[in-house]
Coordinates of C-alpha atoms and ligand atoms in Angstrom, one line a residue:
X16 CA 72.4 140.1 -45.7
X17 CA 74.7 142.2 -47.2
X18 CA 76.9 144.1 -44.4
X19 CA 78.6 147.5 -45.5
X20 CA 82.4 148.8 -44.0
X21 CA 82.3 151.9 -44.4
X22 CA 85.0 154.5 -43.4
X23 CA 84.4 157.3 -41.1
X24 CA 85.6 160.0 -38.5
X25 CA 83.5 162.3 -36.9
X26 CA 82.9 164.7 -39.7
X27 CA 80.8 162.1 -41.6
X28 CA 77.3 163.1 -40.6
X29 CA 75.6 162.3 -44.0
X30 CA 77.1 158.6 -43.0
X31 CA 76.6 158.6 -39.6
X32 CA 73.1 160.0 -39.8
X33 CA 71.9 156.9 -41.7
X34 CA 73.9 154.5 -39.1
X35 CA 71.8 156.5 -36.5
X36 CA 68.6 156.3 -38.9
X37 CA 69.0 152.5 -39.1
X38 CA 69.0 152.0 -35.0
X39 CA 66.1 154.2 -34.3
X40 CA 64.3 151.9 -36.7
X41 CA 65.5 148.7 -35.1
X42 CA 68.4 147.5 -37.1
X43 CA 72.1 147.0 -36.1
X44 CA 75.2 149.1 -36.3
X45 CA 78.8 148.2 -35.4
X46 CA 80.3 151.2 -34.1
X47 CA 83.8 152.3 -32.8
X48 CA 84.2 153.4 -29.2
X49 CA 88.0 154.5 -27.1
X50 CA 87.3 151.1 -25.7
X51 CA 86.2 148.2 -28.2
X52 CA 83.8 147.8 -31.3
X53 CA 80.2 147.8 -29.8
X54 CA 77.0 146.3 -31.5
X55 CA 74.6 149.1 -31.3
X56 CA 70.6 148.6 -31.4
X57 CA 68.1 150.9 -30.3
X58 CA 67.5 150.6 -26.8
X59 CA 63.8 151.0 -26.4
X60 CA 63.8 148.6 -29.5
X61 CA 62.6 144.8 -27.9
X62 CA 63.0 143.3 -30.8
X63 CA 66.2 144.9 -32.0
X64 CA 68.1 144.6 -28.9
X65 CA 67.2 140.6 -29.2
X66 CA 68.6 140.9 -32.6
X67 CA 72.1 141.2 -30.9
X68 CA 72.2 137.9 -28.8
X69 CA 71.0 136.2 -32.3
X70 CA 73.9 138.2 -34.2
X71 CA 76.6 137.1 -31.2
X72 CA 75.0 134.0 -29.9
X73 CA 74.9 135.6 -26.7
X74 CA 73.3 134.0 -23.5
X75 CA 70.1 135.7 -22.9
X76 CA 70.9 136.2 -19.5
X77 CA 74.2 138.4 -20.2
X78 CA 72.6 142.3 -20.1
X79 CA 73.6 144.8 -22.5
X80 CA 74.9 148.2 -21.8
X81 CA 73.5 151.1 -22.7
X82 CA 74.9 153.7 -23.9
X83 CA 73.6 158.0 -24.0
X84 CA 75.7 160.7 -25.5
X85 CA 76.0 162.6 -22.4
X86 CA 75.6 162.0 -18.4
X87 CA 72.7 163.4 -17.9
X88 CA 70.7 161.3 -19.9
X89 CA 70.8 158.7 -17.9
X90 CA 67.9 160.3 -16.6
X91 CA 65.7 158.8 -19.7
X92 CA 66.6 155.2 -18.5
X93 CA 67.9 155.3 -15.0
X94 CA 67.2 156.4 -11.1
X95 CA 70.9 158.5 -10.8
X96 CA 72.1 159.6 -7.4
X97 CA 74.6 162.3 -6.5
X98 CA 77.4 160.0 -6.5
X99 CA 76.4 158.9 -10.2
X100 CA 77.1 162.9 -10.8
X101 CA 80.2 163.0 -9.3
X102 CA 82.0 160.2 -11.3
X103 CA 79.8 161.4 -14.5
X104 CA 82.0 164.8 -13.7
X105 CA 85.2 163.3 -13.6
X106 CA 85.3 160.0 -15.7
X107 CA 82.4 161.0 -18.6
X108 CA 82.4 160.6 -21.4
X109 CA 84.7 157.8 -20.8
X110 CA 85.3 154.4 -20.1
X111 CA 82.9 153.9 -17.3
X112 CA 79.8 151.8 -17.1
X113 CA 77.5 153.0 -14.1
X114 CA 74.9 150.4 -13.0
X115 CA 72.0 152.3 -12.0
X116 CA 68.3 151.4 -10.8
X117 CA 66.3 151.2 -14.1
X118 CA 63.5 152.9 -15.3
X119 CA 60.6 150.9 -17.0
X120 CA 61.4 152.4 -20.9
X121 CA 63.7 149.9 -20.8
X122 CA 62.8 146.4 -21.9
X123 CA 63.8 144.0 -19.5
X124 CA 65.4 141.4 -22.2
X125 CA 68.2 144.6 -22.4
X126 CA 68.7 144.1 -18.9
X127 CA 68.3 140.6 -18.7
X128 CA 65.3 140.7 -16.5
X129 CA 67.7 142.3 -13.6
X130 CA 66.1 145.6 -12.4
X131 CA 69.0 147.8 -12.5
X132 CA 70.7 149.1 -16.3
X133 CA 74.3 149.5 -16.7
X134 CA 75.0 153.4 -18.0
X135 CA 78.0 154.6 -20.6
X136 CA 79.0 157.8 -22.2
X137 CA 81.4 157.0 -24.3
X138 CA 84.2 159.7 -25.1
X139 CA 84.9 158.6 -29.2
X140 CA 84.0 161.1 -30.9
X141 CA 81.9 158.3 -33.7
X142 CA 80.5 157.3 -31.5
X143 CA 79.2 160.1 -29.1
X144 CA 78.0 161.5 -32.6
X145 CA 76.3 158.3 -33.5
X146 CA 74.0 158.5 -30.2
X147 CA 73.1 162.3 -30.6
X148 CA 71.9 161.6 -34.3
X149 CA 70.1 157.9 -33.5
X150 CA 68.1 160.4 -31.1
X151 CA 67.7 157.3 -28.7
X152 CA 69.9 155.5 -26.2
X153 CA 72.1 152.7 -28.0
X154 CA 72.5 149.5 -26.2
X155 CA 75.4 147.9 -27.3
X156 CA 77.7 144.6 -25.8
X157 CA 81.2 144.7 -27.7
X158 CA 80.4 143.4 -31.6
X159 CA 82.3 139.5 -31.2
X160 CA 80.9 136.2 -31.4
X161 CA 80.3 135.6 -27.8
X162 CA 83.4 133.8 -26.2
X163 CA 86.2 135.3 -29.0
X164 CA 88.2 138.3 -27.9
X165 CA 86.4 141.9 -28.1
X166 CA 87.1 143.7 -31.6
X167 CA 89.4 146.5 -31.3
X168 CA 89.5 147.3 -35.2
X169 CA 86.7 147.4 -38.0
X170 CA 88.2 144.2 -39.9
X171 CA 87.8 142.2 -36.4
X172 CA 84.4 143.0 -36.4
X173 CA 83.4 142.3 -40.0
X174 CA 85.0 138.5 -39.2
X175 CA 82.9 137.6 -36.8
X176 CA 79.5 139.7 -38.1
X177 CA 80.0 139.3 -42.0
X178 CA 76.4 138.4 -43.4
X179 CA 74.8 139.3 -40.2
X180 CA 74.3 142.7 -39.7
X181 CA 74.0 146.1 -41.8
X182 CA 76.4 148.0 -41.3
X183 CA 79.7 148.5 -39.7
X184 CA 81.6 151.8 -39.3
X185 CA 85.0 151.9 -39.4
X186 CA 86.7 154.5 -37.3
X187 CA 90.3 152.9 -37.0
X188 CA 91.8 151.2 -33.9
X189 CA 89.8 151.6 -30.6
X190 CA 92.3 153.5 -28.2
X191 CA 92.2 151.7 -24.8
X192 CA 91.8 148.0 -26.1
X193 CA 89.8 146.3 -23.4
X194 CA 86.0 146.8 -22.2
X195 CA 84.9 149.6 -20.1
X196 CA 85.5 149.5 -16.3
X197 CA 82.1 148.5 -14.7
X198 CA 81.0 149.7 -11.4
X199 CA 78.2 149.3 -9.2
X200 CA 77.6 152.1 -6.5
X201 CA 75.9 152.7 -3.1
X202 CA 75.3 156.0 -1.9
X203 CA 78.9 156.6 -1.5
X204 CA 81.4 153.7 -2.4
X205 CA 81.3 151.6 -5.7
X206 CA 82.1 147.7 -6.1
X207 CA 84.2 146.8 -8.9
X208 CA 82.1 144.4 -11.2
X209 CA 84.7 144.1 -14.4
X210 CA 88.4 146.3 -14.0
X211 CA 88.9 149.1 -17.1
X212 CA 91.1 151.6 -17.5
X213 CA 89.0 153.6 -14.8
X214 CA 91.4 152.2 -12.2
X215 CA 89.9 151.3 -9.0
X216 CA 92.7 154.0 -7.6
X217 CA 91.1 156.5 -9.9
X218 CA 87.9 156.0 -8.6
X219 CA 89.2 156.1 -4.9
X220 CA 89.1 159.9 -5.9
X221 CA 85.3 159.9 -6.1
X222 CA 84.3 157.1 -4.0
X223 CA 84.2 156.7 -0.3
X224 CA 85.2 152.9 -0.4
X225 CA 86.0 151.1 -3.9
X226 CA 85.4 147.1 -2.7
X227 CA 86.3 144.6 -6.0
X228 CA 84.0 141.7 -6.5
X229 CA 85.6 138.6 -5.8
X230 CA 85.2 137.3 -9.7
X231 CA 87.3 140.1 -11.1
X232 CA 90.2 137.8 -9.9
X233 CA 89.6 134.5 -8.9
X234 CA 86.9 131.9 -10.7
X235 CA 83.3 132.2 -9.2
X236 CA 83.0 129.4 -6.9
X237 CA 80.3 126.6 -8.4
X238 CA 77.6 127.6 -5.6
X239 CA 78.2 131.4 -6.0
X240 CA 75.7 134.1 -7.5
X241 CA 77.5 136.5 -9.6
X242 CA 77.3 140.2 -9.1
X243 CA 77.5 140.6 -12.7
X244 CA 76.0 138.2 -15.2
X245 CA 78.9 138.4 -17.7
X246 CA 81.3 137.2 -14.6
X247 CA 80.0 133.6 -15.2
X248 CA 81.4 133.0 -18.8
X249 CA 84.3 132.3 -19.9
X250 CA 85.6 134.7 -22.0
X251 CA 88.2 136.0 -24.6
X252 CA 89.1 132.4 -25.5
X253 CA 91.9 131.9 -27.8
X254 CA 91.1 128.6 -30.1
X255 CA 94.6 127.8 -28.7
X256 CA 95.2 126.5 -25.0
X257 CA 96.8 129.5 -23.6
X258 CA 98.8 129.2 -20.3
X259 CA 100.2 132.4 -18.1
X260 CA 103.8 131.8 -16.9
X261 CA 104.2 133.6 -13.2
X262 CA 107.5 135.0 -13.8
X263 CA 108.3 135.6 -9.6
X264 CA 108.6 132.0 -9.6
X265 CA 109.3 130.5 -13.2
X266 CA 112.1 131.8 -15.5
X267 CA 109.8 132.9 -18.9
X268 CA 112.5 132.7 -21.3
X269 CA 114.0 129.3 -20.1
X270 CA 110.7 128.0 -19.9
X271 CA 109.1 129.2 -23.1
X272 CA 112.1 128.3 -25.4
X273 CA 112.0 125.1 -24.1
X274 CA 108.6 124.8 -25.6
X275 CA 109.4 126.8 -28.7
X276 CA 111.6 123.6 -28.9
X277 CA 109.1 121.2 -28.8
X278 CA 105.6 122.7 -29.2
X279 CA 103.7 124.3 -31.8
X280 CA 103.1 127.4 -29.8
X281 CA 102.9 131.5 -29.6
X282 CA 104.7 133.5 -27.1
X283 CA 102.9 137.0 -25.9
X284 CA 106.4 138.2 -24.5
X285 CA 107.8 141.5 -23.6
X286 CA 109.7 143.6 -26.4
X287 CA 112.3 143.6 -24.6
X288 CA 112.8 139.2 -24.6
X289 CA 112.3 139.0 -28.5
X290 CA 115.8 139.1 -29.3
X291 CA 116.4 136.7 -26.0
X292 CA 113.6 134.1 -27.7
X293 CA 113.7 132.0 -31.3
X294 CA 112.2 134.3 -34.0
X295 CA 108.8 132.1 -34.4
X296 CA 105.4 132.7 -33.4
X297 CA 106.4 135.5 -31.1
X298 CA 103.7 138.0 -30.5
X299 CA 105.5 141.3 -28.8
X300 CA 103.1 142.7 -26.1
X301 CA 104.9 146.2 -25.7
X302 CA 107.4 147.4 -23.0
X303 CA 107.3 145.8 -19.8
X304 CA 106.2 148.7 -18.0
X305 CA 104.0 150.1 -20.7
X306 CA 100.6 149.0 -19.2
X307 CA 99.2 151.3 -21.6
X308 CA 100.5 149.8 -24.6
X309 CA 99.7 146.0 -23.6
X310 CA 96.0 146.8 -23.1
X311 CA 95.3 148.1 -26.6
X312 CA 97.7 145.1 -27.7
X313 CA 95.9 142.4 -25.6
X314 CA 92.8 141.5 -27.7
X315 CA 94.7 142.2 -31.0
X316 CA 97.0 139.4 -29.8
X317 CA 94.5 136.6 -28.8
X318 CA 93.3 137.1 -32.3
X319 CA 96.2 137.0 -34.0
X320 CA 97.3 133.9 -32.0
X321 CA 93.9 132.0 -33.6
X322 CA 95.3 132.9 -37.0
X323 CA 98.8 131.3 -36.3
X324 CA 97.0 127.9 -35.9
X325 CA 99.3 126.9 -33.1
X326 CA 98.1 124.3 -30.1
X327 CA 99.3 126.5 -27.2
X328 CA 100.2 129.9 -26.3
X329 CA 102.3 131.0 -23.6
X330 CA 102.3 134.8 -21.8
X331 CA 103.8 136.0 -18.7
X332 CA 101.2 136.5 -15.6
X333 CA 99.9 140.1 -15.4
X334 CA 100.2 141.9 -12.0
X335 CA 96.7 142.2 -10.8
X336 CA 97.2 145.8 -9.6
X337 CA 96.8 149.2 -10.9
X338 CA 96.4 149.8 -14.9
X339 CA 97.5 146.4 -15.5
X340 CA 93.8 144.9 -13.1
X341 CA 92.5 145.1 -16.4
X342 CA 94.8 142.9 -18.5
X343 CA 95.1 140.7 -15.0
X344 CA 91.1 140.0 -15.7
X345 CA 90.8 139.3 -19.1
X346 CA 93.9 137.1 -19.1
X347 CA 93.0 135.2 -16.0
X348 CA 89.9 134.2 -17.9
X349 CA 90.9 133.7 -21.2
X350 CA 93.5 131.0 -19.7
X351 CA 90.7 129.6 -17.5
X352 CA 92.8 129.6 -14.8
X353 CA 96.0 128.2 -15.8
X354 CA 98.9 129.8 -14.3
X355 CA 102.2 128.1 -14.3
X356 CA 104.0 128.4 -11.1
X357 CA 100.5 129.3 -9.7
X358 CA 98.5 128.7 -6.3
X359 CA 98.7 125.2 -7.1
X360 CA 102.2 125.0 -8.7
X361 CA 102.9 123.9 -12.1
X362 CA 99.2 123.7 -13.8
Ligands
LIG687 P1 79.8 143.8 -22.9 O1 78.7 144.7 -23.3 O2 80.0 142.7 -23.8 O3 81.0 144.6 -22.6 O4 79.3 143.2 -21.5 C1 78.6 144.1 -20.6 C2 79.0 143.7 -19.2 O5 78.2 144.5 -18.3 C3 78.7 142.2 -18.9 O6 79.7 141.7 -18.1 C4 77.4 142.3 -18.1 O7 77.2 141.2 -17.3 C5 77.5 143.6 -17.3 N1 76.2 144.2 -17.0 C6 75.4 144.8 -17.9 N2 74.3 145.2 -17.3 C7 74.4 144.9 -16.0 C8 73.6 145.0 -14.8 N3 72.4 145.6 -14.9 N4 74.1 144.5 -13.6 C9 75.3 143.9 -13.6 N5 76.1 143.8 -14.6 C10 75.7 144.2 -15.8
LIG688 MG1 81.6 141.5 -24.5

């Protein structure tokens, strides 16, 4: 198959009428959002939707999330609840993915079998556009090969889905970096399932009690059921080895140019240590204290660390608070647990 890039912003209706004309009649569309590249089907589409685990070798039992182009049509898919209408007020469109009870127009191979969907509005204006013109809900999981890092640009997307799919649109760098915040919610507190930048703080606002799952930061346990299926997998995976230096207890620079010495490595450091490291393989995160700036960095990294061809990559241990949860969650995974200076000392 022949798989077109094609430029676009939100003034491209001619364009983004045919994306939207190709998912109503059950093919796939790579799409930008302000968090990553999704891999859009339509969602009342079986057999479209099952086109996506074949086009990301995706576990079956990984649900999708779907996404409507604005709150209240949820209503289509999903049971809301007043609660659903207060965050929907505050946080969408945005990066927030609301499980909800589901509704029987869904098939259950979108949701995995599970009986609950997982809701998104999404605030990019491509693809907000793309939803209103497809005239049906789009479920989309972020457009990778399952197990690489979620796209954040166009180019990422057409490496891993080349040959595979239609169409891609191309609507520049996705803003935020990492994958929406996904939340579960009673009738009055939420559980973290997966940390975005929807900070658990943030949703203290809204929510009576904000509890995070256990797997956000440590490893499931072998015996334990996850709350979210995508919990179980590991994720984000560099080809390198990559190890997470904490820096409370090891000193980073010594350390790392100490391997730069004798290792064919990377080094995700802070801006401020490149002129303190040797000029090689150095891949510059942002400012320490620019959270911001690290997120939309982080996948754009781990990608660029595959092309280097190096055996290991080194990058300091994110604080697992605030903003920075989210970086803390995919890095923790990506590294499959291997923190130098850790729990368990030196890994
Ligand atoms: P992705 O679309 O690749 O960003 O992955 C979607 C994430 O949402 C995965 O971690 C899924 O396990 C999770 N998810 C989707 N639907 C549900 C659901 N009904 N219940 C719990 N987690 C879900
Ligand atoms: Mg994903």
């Amino acid at each position: 198959m022949r798989t077109e890039l094609i430029k676009v912003d939100d003034q491209s209706v001619e364009i983004l009428k045919r994306a939207g004309s190709i998912i109503r009649e059950g093919g796939l569309v790579a799409f930008p959002t302000e968090t990553v590249y999704g891999l859009g089907a339509n969602a009342y589409d079986k057999s479209a939707c099952l086109e996506i685990f074949k086009a990301k070798g995706r576990p079956a039992d990984n649900p999708l999330i779907v996404h409507v182009s604005s709150p209240k049509d949820a209503e289509k898919i999903a049971y809301t609840s007043p609660l659903y209408y207060k965050l929907a007020e505050k946080f969408m469109p945005g990066p927030l993915t609301i499980i909800l009870p589901k509704k029987d127009i869904i098939p259950s191979e979108v949701t995995a079998g599970l009986d609950s969907v997982a809701v998104r509005c999404p605030e990019n204006k491509i693809a907000n556009k793309l939803i209103e013109l497809a005239g049906v809900p789009i479920a989309a999981p972020s457009a990778n090969s399952s197990g690489k890092p979620s796209p954040t640009t166009a180019q990422h997307v057409f490496d891993d889905m080349d040959g595979k799919i239609p169409m891609i649109l191309d609507g520049g760098e996705a803003q935020v970096g990492v994958e929406s915040t996904v939340i579960k919610i009673t009738e009055d507190s939420a559980i973290l399932l997966r940390p975005g930048a929807v900070t658990v703080e943030m949703l203290c606002q809204v929510c009576q009690s904000v509890e995070i799952a256990g797997a956000v930061k440590a490893e499931l346990r072998a015996d334990e059921k996850p709350l979210s299926p995508g919990m179980k997998y590991k994720h984000y995976a560099p080809k390198a080895s990559l190890f997470l230096i904490d820096d409370s207890k090891v000193n980073f620079i010594e350390f790392v140019k100490e391997k730069q010495r004798t290792e064919s490595c990377a080094i995700m450091c802070y801006d401020e240590e490149i002129e303190l490291l040797e000029n090689k393989n150095l891949l510059p995160v942002g400012k320490r204290e620019d959270i911001k700036k690290q997120t939309h960095n982080l996948f754009i990294l781990l990608r660029k660390a595959d092309d280097l061809l190096v055996d290991t990559v080194y990058a300091h241990l994110p604080s697992d608070e605030g903003e920075s949860l989210a970086i803390y969650n995919r890095m923790i995974r990506a590294c499959a647990h291997h923190v130098i200076g850790g729990i368990n000392g030196e890994d």
